[in-house]
Amino acid sequence: MMPINELAAQTNRSKRSLERIFIDQTGLSLKTFSRLHRFNHVIQHFNSHKNCSPDLIHGLCYYDQAHFINDFKSFSGNSPLDYFKNHEGVNEFFTTI
């Protein structure tokens, strides 16, 4: 993942211009896409290893546990603890994004 400011500089566009293009092409804001991308990595890791370590969470740029839990609840509807305890495997939808 590349910071939006760096991408804007490399493409000679403004940050806002890139955001508009991204929304037009995907229907998602860059921020929402970034959050979904991080969540997808957590789900892929869980499917492979059946755990979700603090190192993984910090490696995906979640600032703290509350940040991770908040994003996780937004996309799954459950806390990470409830979700992982009730899922042997995770819906394939999230592993193919």
PDB file of N, CA, C and O in Angstrom, residues 1-31:
ATOM      1  N   MET A   1       0.846  -1.168   0.000  1.00  0.00           N
ATOM      2  CA  MET A   1       0.000   0.000   0.000  1.00  0.00           C
ATOM      3  C   MET A   1       0.900   1.243   0.000  1.00  0.00           C
ATOM      4  O   MET A   1       1.891   1.289   0.694  1.00  0.00           O
ATOM      5  N   MET A   2       0.498   2.214  -0.769  1.00  0.00           N
ATOM      6  CA  MET A   2       1.261   3.446  -0.903  1.00  0.00           C
ATOM      7  C   MET A   2       0.414   4.609  -0.385  1.00  0.00           C
ATOM      8  O   MET A   2      -0.778   4.666  -0.647  1.00  0.00           O
ATOM      9  N   PRO A   3       1.019   5.506   0.358  1.00  0.00           N
ATOM     10  CA  PRO A   3       0.264   6.680   0.809  1.00  0.00           C
ATOM     11  C   PRO A   3      -0.289   7.467  -0.376  1.00  0.00           C
ATOM     12  O   PRO A   3       0.356   7.594  -1.418  1.00  0.00           O
ATOM     13  N   ILE A   4      -1.476   7.983  -0.222  1.00  0.00           N
ATOM     14  CA  ILE A   4      -2.159   8.708  -1.301  1.00  0.00           C
ATOM     15  C   ILE A   4      -1.354   9.912  -1.773  1.00  0.00           C
ATOM     16  O   ILE A   4      -1.294  10.200  -2.967  1.00  0.00           O
ATOM     17  N   ASN A   5      -0.692  10.602  -0.852  1.00  0.00           N
ATOM     18  CA  ASN A   5       0.122  11.763  -1.242  1.00  0.00           C
ATOM     19  C   ASN A   5       1.264  11.358  -2.164  1.00  0.00           C
ATOM     20  O   ASN A   5       1.582  12.069  -3.118  1.00  0.00           O
ATOM     21  N   GLU A   6       1.864  10.206  -1.881  1.00  0.00           N
ATOM     22  CA  GLU A   6       2.957   9.714  -2.720  1.00  0.00           C
ATOM     23  C   GLU A   6       2.439   9.308  -4.100  1.00  0.00           C
ATOM     24  O   GLU A   6       3.039   9.627  -5.126  1.00  0.00           O
ATOM     25  N   LEU A   7       1.295   8.635  -4.131  1.00  0.00           N
ATOM     26  CA  LEU A   7       0.686   8.250  -5.399  1.00  0.00           C
ATOM     27  C   LEU A   7       0.304   9.482  -6.216  1.00  0.00           C
ATOM     28  O   LEU A   7       0.533   9.532  -7.425  1.00  0.00           O
ATOM     29  N   ALA A   8      -0.236  10.491  -5.557  1.00  0.00           N
ATOM     30  CA  ALA A   8      -0.599  11.734  -6.243  1.00  0.00           C
ATOM     31  C   ALA A   8       0.632  12.387  -6.864  1.00  0.00           C
ATOM     32  O   ALA A   8       0.595  12.846  -8.012  1.00  0.00           O
ATOM     33  N   ALA A   9       1.721  12.415  -6.127  1.00  0.00           N
ATOM     34  CA  ALA A   9       2.955  13.015  -6.645  1.00  0.00           C
ATOM     35  C   ALA A   9       3.485  12.239  -7.845  1.00  0.00           C
ATOM     36  O   ALA A   9       3.928  12.835  -8.841  1.00  0.00           O
ATOM     37  N   GLN A  10       3.436  10.911  -7.784  1.00  0.00           N
ATOM     38  CA  GLN A  10       3.939  10.089  -8.884  1.00  0.00           C
ATOM     39  C   GLN A  10       3.097  10.203 -10.154  1.00  0.00           C
ATOM     40  O   GLN A  10       3.608  10.024 -11.254  1.00  0.00           O
ATOM     41  N   THR A  11       1.813  10.479  -9.991  1.00  0.00           N
ATOM     42  CA  THR A  11       0.918  10.554 -11.147  1.00  0.00           C
ATOM     43  C   THR A  11       0.630  11.982 -11.593  1.00  0.00           C
ATOM     44  O   THR A  11      -0.165  12.192 -12.515  1.00  0.00           O
ATOM     45  N   ASN A  12       1.256  12.946 -10.920  1.00  0.00           N
ATOM     46  CA  ASN A  12       1.050  14.363 -11.233  1.00  0.00           C
ATOM     47  C   ASN A  12      -0.420  14.773 -11.155  1.00  0.00           C
ATOM     48  O   ASN A  12      -0.918  15.520 -11.996  1.00  0.00           O
ATOM     49  N   ARG A  13      -1.110  14.267 -10.161  1.00  0.00           N
ATOM     50  CA  ARG A  13      -2.511  14.620  -9.908  1.00  0.00           C
ATOM     51  C   ARG A  13      -2.632  15.073  -8.465  1.00  0.00           C
ATOM     52  O   ARG A  13      -1.809  14.757  -7.626  1.00  0.00           O
ATOM     53  N   SER A  14      -3.705  15.762  -8.195  1.00  0.00           N
ATOM     54  CA  SER A  14      -3.956  16.151  -6.801  1.00  0.00           C
ATOM     55  C   SER A  14      -4.562  14.956  -6.064  1.00  0.00           C
ATOM     56  O   SER A  14      -5.107  14.027  -6.678  1.00  0.00           O
ATOM     57  N   LYS A  15      -4.473  15.014  -4.768  1.00  0.00           N
ATOM     58  CA  LYS A  15      -5.051  13.960  -3.936  1.00  0.00           C
ATOM     59  C   LYS A  15      -6.550  13.848  -4.192  1.00  0.00           C
ATOM     60  O   LYS A  15      -7.089  12.753  -4.355  1.00  0.00           O
ATOM     61  N   ARG A  16      -7.216  14.978  -4.257  1.00  0.00           N
ATOM     62  CA  ARG A  16      -8.669  14.990  -4.474  1.00  0.00           C
ATOM     63  C   ARG A  16      -9.024  14.429  -5.854  1.00  0.00           C
ATOM     64  O   ARG A  16     -10.009  13.700  -5.998  1.00  0.00           O
ATOM     65  N   SER A  17      -8.224  14.722  -6.851  1.00  0.00           N
ATOM     66  CA  SER A  17      -8.464  14.196  -8.192  1.00  0.00           C
ATOM     67  C   SER A  17      -8.373  12.671  -8.192  1.00  0.00           C
ATOM     68  O   SER A  17      -9.216  11.987  -8.784  1.00  0.00           O
ATOM     69  N   LEU A  18      -7.364  12.137  -7.537  1.00  0.00           N
ATOM     70  CA  LEU A  18      -7.226  10.679  -7.434  1.00  0.00           C
ATOM     71  C   LEU A  18      -8.412  10.067  -6.705  1.00  0.00           C
ATOM     72  O   LEU A  18      -8.909   9.009  -7.090  1.00  0.00           O
ATOM     73  N   GLU A  19      -8.853  10.724  -5.642  1.00  0.00           N
ATOM     74  CA  GLU A  19     -10.000  10.203  -4.888  1.00  0.00           C
ATOM     75  C   GLU A  19     -11.244  10.154  -5.774  1.00  0.00           C
ATOM     76  O   GLU A  19     -11.982   9.160  -5.752  1.00  0.00           O
ATOM     77  N   ARG A  20     -11.487  11.190  -6.561  1.00  0.00           N
ATOM     78  CA  ARG A  20     -12.649  11.219  -7.454  1.00  0.00           C
ATOM     79  C   ARG A  20     -12.571  10.104  -8.506  1.00  0.00           C
ATOM     80  O   ARG A  20     -13.559   9.429  -8.781  1.00  0.00           O
ATOM     81  N   ILE A  21     -11.408   9.939  -9.097  1.00  0.00           N
ATOM     82  CA  ILE A  21     -11.217   8.891 -10.107  1.00  0.00           C
ATOM     83  C   ILE A  21     -11.459   7.516  -9.479  1.00  0.00           C
ATOM     84  O   ILE A  21     -12.141   6.670 -10.065  1.00  0.00           O
ATOM     85  N   PHE A  22     -10.926   7.302  -8.302  1.00  0.00           N
ATOM     86  CA  PHE A  22     -11.070   6.014  -7.628  1.00  0.00           C
ATOM     87  C   PHE A  22     -12.541   5.726  -7.326  1.00  0.00           C
ATOM     88  O   PHE A  22     -13.028   4.616  -7.568  1.00  0.00           O
ATOM     89  N   ILE A  23     -13.257   6.710  -6.814  1.00  0.00           N
ATOM     90  CA  ILE A  23     -14.682   6.528  -6.521  1.00  0.00           C
ATOM     91  C   ILE A  23     -15.467   6.244  -7.801  1.00  0.00           C
ATOM     92  O   ILE A  23     -16.324   5.351  -7.832  1.00  0.00           O
ATOM     93  N   ASP A  24     -15.153   6.965  -8.858  1.00  0.00           N
ATOM     94  CA  ASP A  24     -15.843   6.746 -10.142  1.00  0.00           C
ATOM     95  C   ASP A  24     -15.612   5.323 -10.659  1.00  0.00           C
ATOM     96  O   ASP A  24     -16.519   4.707 -11.215  1.00  0.00           O
ATOM     97  N   GLN A  25     -14.399   4.814 -10.505  1.00  0.00           N
ATOM     98  CA  GLN A  25     -14.047   3.511 -11.056  1.00  0.00           C
ATOM     99  C   GLN A  25     -14.478   2.342 -10.167  1.00  0.00           C
ATOM    100  O   GLN A  25     -14.781   1.262 -10.671  1.00  0.00           O
ATOM    101  N   THR A  26     -14.474   2.533  -8.848  1.00  0.00           N
ATOM    102  CA  THR A  26     -14.729   1.410  -7.940  1.00  0.00           C
ATOM    103  C   THR A  26     -16.002   1.550  -7.117  1.00  0.00           C
ATOM    104  O   THR A  26     -16.499   0.564  -6.591  1.00  0.00           O
ATOM    105  N   GLY A  27     -16.473   2.772  -6.954  1.00  0.00           N
ATOM    106  CA  GLY A  27     -17.622   2.996  -6.081  1.00  0.00           C
ATOM    107  C   GLY A  27     -17.247   3.105  -4.619  1.00  0.00           C
ATOM    108  O   GLY A  27     -18.107   3.249  -3.756  1.00  0.00           O
ATOM    109  N   LEU A  28     -15.955   3.023  -4.333  1.00  0.00           N
ATOM    110  CA  LEU A  28     -15.450   3.112  -2.963  1.00  0.00           C
ATOM    111  C   LEU A  28     -14.491   4.284  -2.836  1.00  0.00           C
ATOM    112  O   LEU A  28     -13.769   4.601  -3.772  1.00  0.00           O
ATOM    113  N   SER A  29     -14.460   4.866  -1.644  1.00  0.00           N
ATOM    114  CA  SER A  29     -13.427   5.868  -1.388  1.00  0.00           C
ATOM    115  C   SER A  29     -12.105   5.142  -1.159  1.00  0.00           C
ATOM    116  O   SER A  29     -12.084   3.936  -0.856  1.00  0.00           O
ATOM    117  N   LEU A  30     -11.007   5.866  -1.303  1.00  0.00           N
ATOM    118  CA  LEU A  30      -9.698   5.264  -1.041  1.00  0.00           C
ATOM    119  C   LEU A  30      -9.595   4.778   0.404  1.00  0.00           C
ATOM    120  O   LEU A  30      -9.022   3.727   0.676  1.00  0.00           O
ATOM    121  N   LYS A  31     -10.157   5.532   1.327  1.00  0.00           N
ATOM    122  CA  LYS A  31     -10.114   5.158   2.743  1.00  0.00           C
ATOM    123  C   LYS A  31     -10.885   3.857   2.982  1.00  0.00           C
ATOM    124  O   LYS A  31     -10.397   2.957   3.667  1.00  0.00           O
TER     125      LYS A  31
END
